CSV table of C-alpha atoms and ligand atoms in Angstrom, one decimal:
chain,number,residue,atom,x,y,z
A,1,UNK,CA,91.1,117.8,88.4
A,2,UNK,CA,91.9,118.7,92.0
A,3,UNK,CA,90.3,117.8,94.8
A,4,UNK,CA,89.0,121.1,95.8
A,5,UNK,CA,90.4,124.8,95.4
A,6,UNK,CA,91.1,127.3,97.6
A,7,UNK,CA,90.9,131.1,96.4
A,8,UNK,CA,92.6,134.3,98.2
A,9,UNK,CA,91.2,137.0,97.1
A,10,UNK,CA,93.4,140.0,97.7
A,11,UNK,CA,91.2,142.8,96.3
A,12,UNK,CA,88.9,141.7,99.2
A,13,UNK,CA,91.7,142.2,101.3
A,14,UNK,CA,92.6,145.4,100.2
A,15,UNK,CA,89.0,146.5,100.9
A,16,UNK,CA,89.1,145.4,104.5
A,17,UNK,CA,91.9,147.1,105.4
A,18,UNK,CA,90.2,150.3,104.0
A,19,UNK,CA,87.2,149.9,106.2
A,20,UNK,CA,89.3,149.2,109.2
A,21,UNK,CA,91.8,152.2,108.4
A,22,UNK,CA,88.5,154.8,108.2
A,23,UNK,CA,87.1,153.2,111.5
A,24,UNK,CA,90.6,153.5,112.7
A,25,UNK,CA,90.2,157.7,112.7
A,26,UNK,CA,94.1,158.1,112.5
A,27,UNK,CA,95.3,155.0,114.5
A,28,UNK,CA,97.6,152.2,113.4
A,29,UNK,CA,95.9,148.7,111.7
A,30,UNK,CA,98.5,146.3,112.3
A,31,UNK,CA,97.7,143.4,110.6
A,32,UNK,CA,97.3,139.9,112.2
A,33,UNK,CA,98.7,137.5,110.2
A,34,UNK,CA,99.3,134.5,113.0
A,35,UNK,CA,98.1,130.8,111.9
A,36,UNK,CA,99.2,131.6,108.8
A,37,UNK,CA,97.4,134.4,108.2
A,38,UNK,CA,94.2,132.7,109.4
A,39,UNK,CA,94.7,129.6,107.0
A,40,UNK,CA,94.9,132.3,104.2
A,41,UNK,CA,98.4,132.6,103.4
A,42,UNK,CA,100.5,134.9,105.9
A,43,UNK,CA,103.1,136.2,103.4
A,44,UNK,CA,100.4,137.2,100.5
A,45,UNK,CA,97.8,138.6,103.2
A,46,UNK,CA,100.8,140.6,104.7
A,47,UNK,CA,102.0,142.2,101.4
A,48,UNK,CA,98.6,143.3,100.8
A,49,UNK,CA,97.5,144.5,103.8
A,50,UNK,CA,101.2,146.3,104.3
A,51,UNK,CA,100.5,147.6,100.7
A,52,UNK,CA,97.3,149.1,101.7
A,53,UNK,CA,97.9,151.0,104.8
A,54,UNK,CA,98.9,148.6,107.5
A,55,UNK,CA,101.7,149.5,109.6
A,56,UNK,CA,103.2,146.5,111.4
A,57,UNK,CA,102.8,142.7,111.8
A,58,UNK,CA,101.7,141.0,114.1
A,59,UNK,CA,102.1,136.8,115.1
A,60,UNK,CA,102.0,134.2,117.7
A,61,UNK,CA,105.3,133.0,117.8
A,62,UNK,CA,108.9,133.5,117.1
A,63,UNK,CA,108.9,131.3,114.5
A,64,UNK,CA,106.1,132.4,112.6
A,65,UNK,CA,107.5,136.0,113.0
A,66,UNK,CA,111.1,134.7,111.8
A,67,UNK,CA,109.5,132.7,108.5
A,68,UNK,CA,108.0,136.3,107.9
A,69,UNK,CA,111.4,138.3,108.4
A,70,UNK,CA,112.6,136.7,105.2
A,71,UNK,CA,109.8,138.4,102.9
A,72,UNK,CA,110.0,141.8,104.7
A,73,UNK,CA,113.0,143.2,105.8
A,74,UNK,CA,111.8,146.1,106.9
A,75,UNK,CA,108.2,146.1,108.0
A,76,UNK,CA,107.8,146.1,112.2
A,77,UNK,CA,106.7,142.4,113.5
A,78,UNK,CA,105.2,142.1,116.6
A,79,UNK,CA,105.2,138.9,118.6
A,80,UNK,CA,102.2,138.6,120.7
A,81,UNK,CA,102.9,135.5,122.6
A,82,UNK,CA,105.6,134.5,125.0
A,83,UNK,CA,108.9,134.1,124.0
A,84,UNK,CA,111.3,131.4,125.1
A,85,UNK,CA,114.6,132.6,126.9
A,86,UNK,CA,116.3,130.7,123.8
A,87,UNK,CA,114.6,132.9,121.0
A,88,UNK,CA,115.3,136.2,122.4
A,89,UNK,CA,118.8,136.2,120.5
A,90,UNK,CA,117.0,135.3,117.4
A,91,UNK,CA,114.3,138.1,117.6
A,92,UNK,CA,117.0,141.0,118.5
A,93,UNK,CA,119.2,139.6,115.4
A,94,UNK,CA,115.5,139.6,112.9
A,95,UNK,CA,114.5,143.4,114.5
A,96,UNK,CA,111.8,141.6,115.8
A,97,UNK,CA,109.5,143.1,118.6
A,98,UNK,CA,108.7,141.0,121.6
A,99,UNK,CA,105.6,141.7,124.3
A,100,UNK,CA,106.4,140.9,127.5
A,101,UNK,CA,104.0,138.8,129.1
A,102,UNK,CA,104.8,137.4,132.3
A,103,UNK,CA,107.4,139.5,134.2
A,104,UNK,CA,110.7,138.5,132.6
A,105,UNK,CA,111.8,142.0,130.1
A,106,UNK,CA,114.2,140.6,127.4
A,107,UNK,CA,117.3,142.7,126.7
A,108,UNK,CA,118.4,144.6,123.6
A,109,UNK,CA,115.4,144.0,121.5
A,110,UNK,CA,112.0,146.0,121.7
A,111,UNK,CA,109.5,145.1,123.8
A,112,UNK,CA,105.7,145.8,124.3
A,113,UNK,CA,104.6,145.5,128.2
A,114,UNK,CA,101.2,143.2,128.2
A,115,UNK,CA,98.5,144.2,130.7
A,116,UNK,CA,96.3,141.8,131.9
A,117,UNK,CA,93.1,144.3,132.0
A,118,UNK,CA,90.6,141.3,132.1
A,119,UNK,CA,91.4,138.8,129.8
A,120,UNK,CA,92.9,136.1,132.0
A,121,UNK,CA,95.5,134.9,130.0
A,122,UNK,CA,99.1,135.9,129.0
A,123,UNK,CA,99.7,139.8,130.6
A,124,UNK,CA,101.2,141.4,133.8
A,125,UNK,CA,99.1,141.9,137.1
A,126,UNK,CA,100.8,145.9,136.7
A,127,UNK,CA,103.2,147.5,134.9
A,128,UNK,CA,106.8,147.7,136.2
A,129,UNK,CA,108.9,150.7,136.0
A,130,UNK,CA,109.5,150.9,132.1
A,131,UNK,CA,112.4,149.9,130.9
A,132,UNK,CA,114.6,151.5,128.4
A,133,UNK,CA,113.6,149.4,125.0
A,134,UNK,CA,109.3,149.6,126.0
A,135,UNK,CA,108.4,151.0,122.9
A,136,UNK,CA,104.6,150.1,123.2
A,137,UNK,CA,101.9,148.9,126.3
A,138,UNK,CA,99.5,146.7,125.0
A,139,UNK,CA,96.0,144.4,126.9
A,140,UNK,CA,93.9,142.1,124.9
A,141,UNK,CA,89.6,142.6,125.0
A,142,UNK,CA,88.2,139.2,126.6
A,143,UNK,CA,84.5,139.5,125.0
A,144,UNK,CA,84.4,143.0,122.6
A,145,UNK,CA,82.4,140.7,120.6
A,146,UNK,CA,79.3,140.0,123.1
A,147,UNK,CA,79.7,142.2,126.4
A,148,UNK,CA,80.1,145.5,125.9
A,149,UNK,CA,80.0,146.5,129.6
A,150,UNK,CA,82.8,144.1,130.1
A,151,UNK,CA,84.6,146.1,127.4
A,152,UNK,CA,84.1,149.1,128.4
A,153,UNK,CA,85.5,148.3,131.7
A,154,UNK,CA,88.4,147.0,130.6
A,155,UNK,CA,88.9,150.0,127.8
A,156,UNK,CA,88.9,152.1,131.0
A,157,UNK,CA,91.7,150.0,133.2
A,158,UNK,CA,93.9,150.3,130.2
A,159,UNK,CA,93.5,154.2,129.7
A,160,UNK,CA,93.7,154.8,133.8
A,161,UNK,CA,96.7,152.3,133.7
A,162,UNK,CA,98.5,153.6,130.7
A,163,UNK,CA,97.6,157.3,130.8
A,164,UNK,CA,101.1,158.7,132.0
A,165,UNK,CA,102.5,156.2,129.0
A,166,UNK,CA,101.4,158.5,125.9
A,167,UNK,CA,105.2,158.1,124.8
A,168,UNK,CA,104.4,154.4,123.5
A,169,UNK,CA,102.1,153.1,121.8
A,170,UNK,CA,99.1,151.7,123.5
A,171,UNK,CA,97.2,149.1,121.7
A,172,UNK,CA,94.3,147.5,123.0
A,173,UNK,CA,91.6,146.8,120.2
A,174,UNK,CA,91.4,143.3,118.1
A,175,UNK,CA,88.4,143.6,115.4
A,176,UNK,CA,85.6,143.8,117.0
A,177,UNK,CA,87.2,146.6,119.5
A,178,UNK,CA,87.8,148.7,116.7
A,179,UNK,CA,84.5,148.1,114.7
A,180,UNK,CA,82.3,148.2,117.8
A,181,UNK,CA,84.3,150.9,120.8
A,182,UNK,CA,85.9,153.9,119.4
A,183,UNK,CA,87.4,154.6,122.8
A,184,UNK,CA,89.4,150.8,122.6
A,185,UNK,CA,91.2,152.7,119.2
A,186,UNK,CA,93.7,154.6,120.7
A,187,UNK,CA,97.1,154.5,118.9
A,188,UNK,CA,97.2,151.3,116.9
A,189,UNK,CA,94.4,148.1,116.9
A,190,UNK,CA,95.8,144.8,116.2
A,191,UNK,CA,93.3,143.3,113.7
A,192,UNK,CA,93.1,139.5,112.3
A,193,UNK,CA,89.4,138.2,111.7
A,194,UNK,CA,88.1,141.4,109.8
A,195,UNK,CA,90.5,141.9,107.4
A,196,UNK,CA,90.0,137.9,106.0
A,197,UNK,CA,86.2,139.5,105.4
A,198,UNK,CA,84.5,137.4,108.5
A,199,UNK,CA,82.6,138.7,111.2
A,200,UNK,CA,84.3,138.9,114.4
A,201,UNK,CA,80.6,138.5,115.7
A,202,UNK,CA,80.0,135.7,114.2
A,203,UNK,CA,77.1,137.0,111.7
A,204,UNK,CA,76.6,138.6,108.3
A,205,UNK,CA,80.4,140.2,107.9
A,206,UNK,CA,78.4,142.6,105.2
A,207,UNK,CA,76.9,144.6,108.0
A,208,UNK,CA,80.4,145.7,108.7
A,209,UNK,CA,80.9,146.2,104.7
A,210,UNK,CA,83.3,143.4,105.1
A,211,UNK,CA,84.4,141.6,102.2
A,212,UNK,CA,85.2,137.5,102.8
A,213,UNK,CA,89.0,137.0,101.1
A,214,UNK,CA,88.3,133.2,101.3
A,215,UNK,CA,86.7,130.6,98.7
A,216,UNK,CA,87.0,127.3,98.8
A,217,UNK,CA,85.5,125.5,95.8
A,218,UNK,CA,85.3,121.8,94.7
A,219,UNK,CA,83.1,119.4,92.6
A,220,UNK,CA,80.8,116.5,92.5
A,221,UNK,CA,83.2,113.6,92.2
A,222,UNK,CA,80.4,111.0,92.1
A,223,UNK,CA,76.7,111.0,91.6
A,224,UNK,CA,74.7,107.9,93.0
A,225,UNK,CA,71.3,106.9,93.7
A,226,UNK,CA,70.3,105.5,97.0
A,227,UNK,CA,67.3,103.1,96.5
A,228,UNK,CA,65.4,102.8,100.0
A,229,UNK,CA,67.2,101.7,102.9
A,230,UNK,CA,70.4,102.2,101.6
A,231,UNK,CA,72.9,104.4,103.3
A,232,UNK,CA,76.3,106.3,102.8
A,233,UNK,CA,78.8,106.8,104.6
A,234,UNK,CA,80.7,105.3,108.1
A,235,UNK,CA,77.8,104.2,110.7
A,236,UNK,CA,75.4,104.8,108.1
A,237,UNK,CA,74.2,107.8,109.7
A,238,UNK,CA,72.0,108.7,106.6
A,239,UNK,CA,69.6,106.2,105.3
A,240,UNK,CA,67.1,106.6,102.1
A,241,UNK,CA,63.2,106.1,103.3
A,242,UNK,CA,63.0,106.6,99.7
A,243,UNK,CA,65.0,106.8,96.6
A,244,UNK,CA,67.4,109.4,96.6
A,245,UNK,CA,70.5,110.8,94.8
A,246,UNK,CA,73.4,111.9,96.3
A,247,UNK,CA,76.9,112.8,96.0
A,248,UNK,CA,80.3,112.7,97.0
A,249,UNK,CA,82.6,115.9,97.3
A,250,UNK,CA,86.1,115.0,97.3
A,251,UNK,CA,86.5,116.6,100.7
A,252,UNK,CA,86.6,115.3,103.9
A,253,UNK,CA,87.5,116.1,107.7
A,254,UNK,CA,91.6,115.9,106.7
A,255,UNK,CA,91.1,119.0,104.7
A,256,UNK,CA,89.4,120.9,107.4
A,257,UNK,CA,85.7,120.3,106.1
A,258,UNK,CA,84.9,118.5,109.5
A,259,UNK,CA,83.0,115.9,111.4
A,260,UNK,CA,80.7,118.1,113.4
A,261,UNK,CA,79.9,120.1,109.5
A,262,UNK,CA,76.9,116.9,109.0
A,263,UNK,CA,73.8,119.2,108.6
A,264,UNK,CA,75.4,122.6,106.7
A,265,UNK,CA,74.6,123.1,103.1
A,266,UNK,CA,76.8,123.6,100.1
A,267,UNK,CA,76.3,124.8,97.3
A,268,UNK,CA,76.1,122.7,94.3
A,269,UNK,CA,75.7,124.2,91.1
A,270,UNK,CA,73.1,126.4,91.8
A,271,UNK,CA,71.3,125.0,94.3
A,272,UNK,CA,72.3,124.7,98.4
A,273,UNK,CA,72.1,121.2,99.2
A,274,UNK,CA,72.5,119.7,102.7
A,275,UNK,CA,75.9,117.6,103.5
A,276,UNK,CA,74.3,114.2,104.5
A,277,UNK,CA,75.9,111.0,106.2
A,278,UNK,CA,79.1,111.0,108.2
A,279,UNK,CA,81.9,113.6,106.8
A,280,UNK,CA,84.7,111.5,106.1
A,281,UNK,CA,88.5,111.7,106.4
A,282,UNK,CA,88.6,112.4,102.5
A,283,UNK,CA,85.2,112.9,101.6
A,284,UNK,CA,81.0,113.8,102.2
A,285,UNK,CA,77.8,113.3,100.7
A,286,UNK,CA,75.5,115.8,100.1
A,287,UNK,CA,72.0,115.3,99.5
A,288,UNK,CA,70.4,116.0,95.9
A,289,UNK,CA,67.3,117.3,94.7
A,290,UNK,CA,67.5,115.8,91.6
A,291,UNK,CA,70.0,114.1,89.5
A,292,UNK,CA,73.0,116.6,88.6
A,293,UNK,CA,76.2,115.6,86.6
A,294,UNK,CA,79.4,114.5,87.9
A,295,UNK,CA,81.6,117.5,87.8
A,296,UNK,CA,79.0,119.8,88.6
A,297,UNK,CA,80.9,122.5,90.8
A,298,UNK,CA,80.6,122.7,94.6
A,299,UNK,CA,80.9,125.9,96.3
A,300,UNK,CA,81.8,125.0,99.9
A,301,UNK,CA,82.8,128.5,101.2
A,302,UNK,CA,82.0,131.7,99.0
A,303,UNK,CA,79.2,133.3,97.4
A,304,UNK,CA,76.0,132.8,99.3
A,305,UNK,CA,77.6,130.1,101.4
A,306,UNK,CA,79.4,132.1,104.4
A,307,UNK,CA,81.9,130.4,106.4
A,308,UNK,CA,80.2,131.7,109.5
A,309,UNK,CA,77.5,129.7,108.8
A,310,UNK,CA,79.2,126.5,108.9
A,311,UNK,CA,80.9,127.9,112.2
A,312,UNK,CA,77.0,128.2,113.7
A,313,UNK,CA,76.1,125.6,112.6
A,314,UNK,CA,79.1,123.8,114.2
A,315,UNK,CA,79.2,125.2,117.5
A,316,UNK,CA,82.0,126.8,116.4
A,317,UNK,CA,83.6,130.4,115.3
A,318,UNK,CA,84.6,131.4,111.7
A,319,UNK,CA,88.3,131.6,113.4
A,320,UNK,CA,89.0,127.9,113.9
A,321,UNK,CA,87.1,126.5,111.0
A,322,UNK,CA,89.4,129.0,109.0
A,323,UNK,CA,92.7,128.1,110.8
A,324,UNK,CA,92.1,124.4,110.2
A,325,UNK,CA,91.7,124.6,106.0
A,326,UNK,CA,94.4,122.9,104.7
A,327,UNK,CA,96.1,124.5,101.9
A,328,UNK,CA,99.1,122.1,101.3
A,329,UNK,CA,99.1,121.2,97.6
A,330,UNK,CA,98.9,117.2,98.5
A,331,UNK,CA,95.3,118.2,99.2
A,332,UNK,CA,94.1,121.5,97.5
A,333,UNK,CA,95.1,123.7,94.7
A,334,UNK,CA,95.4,127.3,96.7
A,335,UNK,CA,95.3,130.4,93.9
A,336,UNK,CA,95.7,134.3,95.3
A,337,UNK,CA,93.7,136.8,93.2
A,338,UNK,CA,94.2,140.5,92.8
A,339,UNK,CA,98.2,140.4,94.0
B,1,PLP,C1,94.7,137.0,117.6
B,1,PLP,C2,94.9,138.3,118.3
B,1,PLP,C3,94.3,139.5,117.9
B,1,PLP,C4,93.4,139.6,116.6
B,1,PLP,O1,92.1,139.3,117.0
B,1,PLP,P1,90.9,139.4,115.9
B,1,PLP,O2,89.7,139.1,116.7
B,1,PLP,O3,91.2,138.3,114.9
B,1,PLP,O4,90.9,140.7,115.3
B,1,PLP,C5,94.7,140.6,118.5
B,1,PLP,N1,95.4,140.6,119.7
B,1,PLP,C6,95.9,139.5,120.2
B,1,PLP,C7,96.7,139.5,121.4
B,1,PLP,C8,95.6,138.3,119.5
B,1,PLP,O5,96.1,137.1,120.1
């Protein structure tokens, strides 16, 4: 049996990108697809999405966008990071589009000019005179997901700075621009975390009539009992004041379930059970209520078990618990649904 599977489920997918296309109103979804698609599989997530309705591609790197060249010759792939001097010849040979985030414009391959409307991070102070291949003007929202007024301030430095530009395409909005500030929409939005199903506001993703793409299942490897004053686990962190039963999941901080996850339920069988002890690199205990089977099946991301959660309860957002799954077959079977 393997140690825990991984499900992509692309008719969840599908549904995303439908909700995001009617809040859309007429603009472009391009599709997100960085970090391997989130941790859920760039090249199946992009087929998909593409399939649905999305118009472009967009990725961190140069690399990432070349590895996705090879699957889709013709779709448009934006790169939203800087580019090294060295990689512009290999984007302008792929057709790949670059933005243009700190001065330098690239030759003989498109470019999108990056305004730095409040984010603080990667984009021009203004926007130099454009140059011939400026095919779009694009900022990044800072905090769409918890200050509006912030947002709203910098949806109105990008409209004031771009309005002569309506000849290219200005995109502003991530997910939570598009789902929460019509006036962010404008040509295209540039959407990641909603279309994997998970809130870009870190709670119930339904509210949004979002649809989470990702499971990740496993099982109880081992059942033990615990007589008082035993422990599991590295520093004994958990200790029995009485007798207890626990088990051990076959997944541990190496496969993304980590450290700082001591304290979140699972669910096992049907009941949600608290993860007990010190997660391990390969493994962690949960806490039983009674004695179940070995085998019994562990959901630790899916139905009733939301990945946000586990980000709460981590001090974390659904983002980098996502982007930190490993999906290599030396430690998880990964299966796509619905292709
Ligand atoms: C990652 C990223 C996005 C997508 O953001 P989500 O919140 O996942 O929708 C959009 N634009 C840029 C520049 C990004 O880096």
């Amino acid at each position: 049996m393997h140690r825990s599977e991984l499900t992509v489920d692309l008719g969840a997918l599908r549904h995303n990108v439908r909700v995001l296309l009617r809040a859309l109103a007429g603009a472009e979804l391009w599709a997100v697809v960085k970090a391997d698609g989130y941790g859920h599989g760039a090249r199946d997530v992009a087929a998909a999405a593409l399939a649905e309705g999305a118009s472009a591609l967009c990725v961190a790197t140069v690399a990432e966008a070349l590895a996705l060249r090879g699957s889709f010759r013709e779709a448009r792939i934006l790169v939203m990071g800087p580019a090294a001097s060295v990689e512009v010849a290999p984007a302008r040979t792929a057709g790949l589009e670059l933005a243009v985030v700190d001065g330098a414009v690239p030759e003989g391959v498109r470019v999108h000019l990056k305004l730095d409307t409040g984010m603080g991070r990667w984009g021009l102070g203004e926007l130099p005179a454009s140059p011939a291949e400026v095919v779009g003007v694009m900022s990044h929202l800072a905090s769409a997901d918890c200050d509006p007024a912030f947002t709203d301030l910098q949806v109105a430095r990008f409209r004031e700075a771009t309005a002569r530009l309506s000849h290219l395409t200005r995109h502003l909005a991530n997910s939570a621009g598009v789902l929460r500030f019509p006036a962010a929409r404008l040509d295209a939005a540039r959407c990641g975390i909603a279309l994997y199903g998970l809130s870009p506001f870190g709670g119930d993703a339904r509210a949004d009539d979002l649809r989470p793409v990702l499971g990740w299942r496993s099982h109880l490897a081992l059942v033990k009992r615990l007589e008082r004053g035993e422990s599991t686990g590295y520093g004994r962190r958990f200790v029995a004041d009485a007798p207890e039963w626990i088990g051990i999941v076959p997944v541990g901080y190496a496969d993304g379930f980590r450290r700082d996850l001591t304290g979140t339920s699972v669910r096992v069988g049907e009941e949600l059970c608290p993860v007990v002890g010190t997660v391990s690199m390969d493994a962690f205990a949960v806490r039983l209520e009674r004695k179940l089977d070995a085998g019994t099946p562990v959901t630790i991301v899916g139905e009733g078990v939301p990945l946000e959660r586990h980000a709460a309860h981590a001090g974390t957002i659904a983002y980098e618990l996502a982007t930190g799954i490993q999906s290599s077959p030396a430690r998880a079977r990964r299966v796509v649904r619905g292709a």
